[in-house]
XYZ file of C-alpha atoms in Angstrom:
374
model
C 28.852 13.111 -10.989
C 29.096 15.912 -8.480
C 25.989 15.631 -6.275
C 24.585 18.212 -3.878
C 22.102 16.972 -1.265
C 19.915 19.488 0.523
C 17.205 18.959 3.097
C 13.693 19.949 2.085
C 12.762 23.093 4.017
C 10.232 25.017 1.955
C 6.891 24.334 0.320
C 8.534 24.827 -3.064
C 11.104 22.155 -2.249
C 8.386 19.816 -0.964
C 6.524 20.222 -4.249
C 9.729 19.359 -6.102
C 10.206 16.344 -3.825
C 6.719 15.032 -4.609
C 6.902 15.821 -8.326
C 10.304 14.234 -9.011
C 9.173 10.620 -9.725
C 6.412 11.860 -12.013
C 9.140 13.612 -14.011
C 11.611 10.719 -13.805
C 9.086 8.223 -15.157
C 7.069 10.454 -17.492
C 8.012 8.327 -20.524
C 7.570 4.951 -18.800
C 4.355 3.128 -19.840
C 4.284 1.114 -16.597
C 4.548 3.975 -14.136
C 1.402 5.029 -12.255
C 1.661 8.689 -11.121
C 0.488 9.399 -7.611
C -1.726 12.411 -6.912
C 0.813 15.047 -5.904
C -1.462 16.969 -3.546
C -2.210 13.782 -1.601
C 1.491 12.928 -1.341
C 2.210 16.411 0.030
C -0.479 15.904 2.666
C 1.103 12.581 3.675
C 4.445 14.307 4.204
C 2.953 17.237 6.133
C 3.044 16.870 9.948
C 0.005 19.149 10.172
C -2.107 16.865 8.001
C -0.915 13.340 8.795
C -1.523 11.732 12.181
C 1.374 9.358 11.540
C 3.420 12.134 13.081
C 1.733 11.311 16.390
C 4.347 8.556 16.688
C 6.771 9.354 13.868
C 9.196 12.021 12.811
C 10.702 12.521 9.392
C 13.040 14.573 7.250
C 13.368 14.739 3.481
C 16.266 15.363 1.113
C 16.661 16.192 -2.570
C 19.754 15.486 -4.644
C 20.811 18.001 -7.307
C 23.348 17.819 -10.117
C 25.843 20.578 -10.948
C 23.198 22.436 -12.953
C 20.725 22.467 -10.052
C 18.464 19.820 -11.578
C 16.773 17.396 -9.167
C 18.215 13.900 -9.701
C 16.987 12.039 -6.601
C 14.980 12.121 -3.400
C 14.741 10.234 -0.104
C 12.942 10.430 3.251
C 14.345 9.486 6.636
C 11.724 8.320 9.146
C 11.737 7.298 12.790
C 8.633 5.422 13.909
C 9.051 5.640 17.676
C 6.036 3.415 18.376
C 7.377 0.590 16.221
C 10.906 0.875 17.632
C 9.507 0.649 21.155
C 7.353 -2.318 20.159
C 10.246 -4.376 18.730
C 12.929 -3.032 21.064
C 15.229 -1.890 18.258
C 16.801 1.359 17.071
C 15.613 1.517 13.475
C 15.714 4.382 11.012
C 13.379 3.898 8.076
C 14.034 5.279 4.626
C 11.356 5.773 2.014
C 10.198 7.851 -0.945
C 13.433 6.745 -2.620
C 13.841 7.623 -6.292
C 16.983 8.434 -8.239
C 18.501 8.554 -11.699
C 20.833 5.736 -12.715
C 23.906 7.085 -11.014
C 25.741 5.460 -8.106
C 26.912 8.787 -6.689
C 23.344 10.058 -6.432
C 22.123 7.018 -4.525
C 25.180 7.015 -2.273
C 24.670 10.663 -1.352
C 20.985 10.118 -0.568
C 21.585 7.048 1.597
C 24.442 8.811 3.413
C 22.138 11.691 4.324
C 19.676 9.347 6.024
C 22.422 7.261 7.644
C 23.864 10.437 9.176
C 20.375 11.351 10.392
C 20.069 7.908 11.982
C 23.396 8.182 13.788
C 22.509 11.674 15.046
C 19.472 10.100 16.725
C 21.347 7.148 18.217
C 19.911 4.584 15.788
C 21.891 1.616 14.528
C 19.824 0.024 11.772
C 18.507 1.190 8.388
C 15.322 -0.351 6.993
C 13.364 0.366 3.842
C 12.007 1.539 1.573
C 8.993 1.820 3.856
C 6.798 4.709 4.893
C 5.612 6.134 8.161
C 3.000 3.392 8.442
C 2.321 0.059 6.784
C -0.178 1.700 4.413
C 2.381 3.917 2.706
C 4.048 2.675 -0.481
C 6.851 0.271 0.392
C 9.513 -1.803 -1.279
C 11.695 -1.777 -4.377
C 10.328 -3.650 -7.359
C 12.679 -6.544 -8.225
C 10.476 -8.500 -10.626
C 7.550 -7.506 -12.845
C 8.957 -4.485 -14.663
C 6.696 -5.103 -17.675
C 3.488 -5.041 -15.625
C 1.301 -2.121 -14.628
C 1.445 -1.742 -10.840
C -1.601 -1.396 -8.650
C -2.566 2.118 -7.599
C -1.109 1.481 -4.131
C 1.974 -0.274 -5.445
C 5.060 1.509 -6.728
C 7.079 1.235 -9.925
C 10.825 1.689 -10.230
C 13.506 1.021 -12.804
C 15.438 -2.304 -12.684
C 18.668 -0.594 -11.621
C 17.373 0.203 -8.111
C 17.908 -3.249 -6.585
C 21.510 -3.942 -7.686
C 22.630 -0.414 -6.856
C 21.119 -0.517 -3.350
C 22.926 -3.805 -2.695
C 26.235 -2.154 -3.628
C 25.913 -0.025 -0.497
C 25.701 -2.999 1.853
C 21.938 -3.370 2.044
C 20.581 -6.927 2.203
C 17.146 -8.451 2.002
C 14.860 -7.977 4.972
C 11.600 -9.241 3.473
C 9.753 -9.430 0.161
C 6.215 -8.604 -0.885
C 4.560 -10.508 -3.733
C 1.661 -9.676 -6.026
C -0.641 -12.033 -7.922
C -2.901 -11.541 -10.915
C -6.022 -13.627 -10.278
C -8.446 -14.764 -12.995
C -11.889 -14.942 -11.397
C -13.619 -16.524 -14.405
C -13.626 -19.946 -12.740
C -15.480 -18.679 -9.675
C -18.445 -20.968 -8.971
C -20.997 -18.811 -7.128
C -23.396 -21.678 -6.349
C -20.722 -23.892 -4.824
C -19.230 -20.954 -2.934
C -22.679 -19.979 -1.585
C -23.187 -23.513 -0.267
C -19.808 -23.404 1.467
C -20.621 -19.995 2.960
C -23.918 -21.308 4.332
C -22.178 -24.252 6.013
C -19.601 -21.951 7.623
C -22.318 -19.619 8.911
C -24.331 -22.465 10.429
C -21.323 -24.183 11.958
C -19.841 -21.127 13.661
C -22.842 -18.866 14.163
C -21.673 -16.241 11.712
C -23.472 -14.048 9.216
C -22.734 -11.672 6.380
C -23.481 -8.073 7.334
C -25.798 -6.204 5.004
C -23.546 -3.626 3.357
C -25.032 -2.076 0.224
C -24.717 1.664 0.906
C -22.098 3.993 2.357
C -24.391 4.419 5.351
C -24.103 0.664 5.926
C -20.325 0.885 5.674
C -20.291 3.559 8.369
C -22.019 1.176 10.825
C -19.126 -1.246 10.739
C -16.100 0.890 9.996
C -14.954 1.103 13.639
C -15.193 -2.669 14.047
C -13.338 -3.185 10.782
C -10.389 -1.055 11.780
C -10.320 -2.376 15.352
C -9.998 -5.902 13.946
C -7.399 -4.785 11.415
C -5.330 -3.130 14.131
C -5.268 -6.357 16.163
C -4.575 -8.702 13.244
C -1.959 -6.571 11.532
C 0.055 -6.100 14.718
C 1.850 -9.349 13.846
C 3.049 -8.076 10.482
C 6.432 -6.708 9.477
C 6.801 -2.990 10.122
C 3.351 -2.524 11.632
C 2.710 -0.337 14.650
C -0.784 -0.188 16.116
C -2.682 2.801 14.795
C -3.640 5.691 17.047
C -7.208 7.070 16.929
C -5.998 9.932 14.743
C -4.255 7.555 12.336
C -7.383 5.430 12.135
C -9.367 8.531 11.224
C -6.861 9.333 8.465
C -7.204 5.807 7.090
C -10.990 5.974 7.177
C -10.941 9.294 5.338
C -8.593 7.818 2.755
C -10.586 4.692 1.982
C -14.203 5.551 2.746
C -14.790 7.857 -0.273
C -13.455 5.154 -2.609
C -15.354 2.261 -1.053
C -17.811 0.435 -3.271
C -20.150 -1.175 -0.678
C -20.624 -4.191 -2.960
C -16.883 -4.856 -2.815
C -16.769 -4.916 0.977
C -17.572 -8.096 2.873
C -18.075 -7.842 6.646
C -18.585 -11.001 8.703
C -20.261 -10.804 12.120
C -20.522 -13.262 14.999
C -23.595 -13.882 17.206
C -22.894 -10.677 19.156
C -22.650 -8.640 15.927
C -18.913 -8.208 16.429
C -16.804 -7.890 13.277
C -14.704 -11.062 13.036
C -13.625 -10.770 9.420
C -13.665 -8.444 6.459
C -12.387 -8.136 2.919
C -12.193 -4.924 0.922
C -11.549 -4.618 -2.815
C -11.254 -1.415 -4.803
C -11.762 -1.116 -8.564
C -8.342 -0.601 -10.110
C -7.346 3.054 -10.361
C -4.028 2.489 -12.158
C -5.172 3.435 -15.654
C -7.220 6.333 -14.290
C -4.211 7.725 -12.415
C -2.106 7.530 -15.563
C -4.710 9.680 -17.306
C -4.829 12.048 -14.323
C -1.052 12.664 -14.623
C -0.604 13.340 -10.913
C -3.416 15.856 -10.467
C -7.079 15.694 -9.469
C -7.915 18.828 -11.430
C -9.089 19.680 -13.940
C -9.991 16.169 -15.161
C -8.220 13.677 -12.896
C -11.243 13.284 -10.611
C -13.406 12.334 -13.616
C -11.132 9.452 -14.676
C -10.952 8.183 -11.078
C -14.705 8.401 -10.537
C -15.409 6.505 -13.742
C -12.909 3.761 -12.826
C -14.572 3.304 -9.436
C -17.937 2.530 -11.038
C -16.990 0.580 -14.172
C -13.983 -1.702 -14.258
C -12.895 -5.224 -15.171
C -10.127 -5.369 -12.524
C -10.111 -4.872 -8.762
C -7.233 -4.387 -6.334
C -7.395 -6.474 -3.162
C -6.810 -3.815 -0.534
C -7.458 -5.030 3.002
C -8.436 -8.320 4.617
C -8.432 -9.551 8.198
C -9.823 -12.528 10.113
C -10.081 -12.769 13.881
C -7.436 -15.331 14.964
C -10.087 -17.625 16.495
C -11.689 -17.996 13.037
C -8.543 -18.450 10.966
C -8.780 -21.573 8.825
C -12.533 -21.809 9.438
C -13.640 -20.982 5.898
C -14.476 -17.271 6.121
C -13.044 -16.916 2.621
C -16.263 -18.479 1.318
C -18.275 -15.671 2.933
C -15.939 -13.036 1.514
C -16.281 -14.301 -2.060
C -20.025 -14.835 -1.663
C -20.355 -11.076 -1.198
C -17.721 -10.229 -3.780
C -19.643 -12.165 -6.422
C -22.425 -9.592 -6.153
C -19.897 -6.791 -6.509
C -18.291 -8.481 -9.502
C -21.641 -8.647 -11.260
C -22.485 -5.010 -10.567
C -19.118 -3.554 -11.611
C -18.049 -5.981 -14.340
C -14.951 -7.188 -12.490
C -13.300 -10.297 -13.954
C -9.791 -10.046 -12.538
C -8.164 -9.342 -9.204
C -4.775 -7.829 -8.458
C -3.482 -8.961 -5.081
C -1.596 -5.912 -3.807
C 1.737 -6.332 -2.048
C 1.451 -9.252 0.353
C 4.270 -10.341 2.645
C 5.833 -13.502 1.249
C 5.419 -15.316 4.582
C 1.843 -14.172 5.341
C 0.302 -17.530 4.474
C -3.161 -16.657 5.810
C -3.497 -13.961 3.154
C -1.582 -15.774 0.414
C -3.940 -18.756 0.670
C -7.083 -16.686 0.091
C -6.750 -16.727 -3.697
C -4.748 -19.961 -3.985
C -7.698 -21.999 -5.346
C -8.125 -19.631 -8.305
C -6.087 -19.439 -11.492
C -3.424 -16.959 -10.465
C -0.005 -15.844 -11.631
C 2.813 -14.358 -9.578
C 3.428 -11.086 -11.418
C 5.537 -8.860 -9.179
C 7.973 -8.976 -6.298
C 9.185 -6.037 -4.204
C 11.923 -5.950 -1.571
C 12.586 -4.250 1.741
C 16.255 -3.924 2.741
C 18.142 -3.763 6.014
C 21.610 -2.609 7.029
C 23.413 -2.165 10.329
C 25.216 1.157 10.672
């Protein structure tokens, strides 16, 4: 196929860039459309503080008839490159029809961009920051992804490998059956942990309560996540963006905050009622009815997505999981949650992987990040 690749320059082209996967997967029952207006904001330097430390360019691929057949973003996270001492160009927002020429043209555009900037390694699919959708699905094509996961057709992985890209790391996802949760036994364990280490569960039952601890939560997250693949410490502006993204969707009963004797946040866990089915009904738009489906899913649901969790290193392995699930039990009762979807977790992040290991769980999905020297 003859492929024409053009850089996104106008608002019209950016809208086409954001809309393309929703068109590509419109007949796929497992695809969860993202809200297009929110994706445009993420890609807009004026609205996303990731551009405090990042720069990015976007390309669309067209066929001979001018129809969009693929998209890709090229990203340089200067803060992360400085942190690891490497010259890495990220690629993300990668979607394409099943055509080798299309993928080759898209990857070539970003590789040229990398060379122009003196970079010697390609890495992705990842976003500006760790909280953007990352990875290519390699297993679990018959499962509905989480709202913050990403679906793609099975042909992505083998075709990417054809262009010399190898595995960098994998993320895994688990489906957890919470029916065997024993609240009495867990409460006893939580009490022992609190007494032994001088900890306590913060009272968080309203959004006003959440606001008291949000700075401590994200300060802890910034420290703990600094060890993870692809993570660069968040700037104050980026932290504000993240707060604005998650705060409106926070159910206080699905947030556990653990404090030490000085009322410092030393651990937290945050679940969100699954929005996957609601986003399918919304079809990529908040209006006119998308907001209604999302709002209803936030208040009544049988499944939650495990979003964020962090434990101060000095308390790792000390049993804080018991405190987390002691609080989550209350949230499960109030919202009707019976199942948990563990969102993409790094395959070697054992601290997080072990959190749900004592429950009946099934590995349902695997997604891959690739690397290539150029």
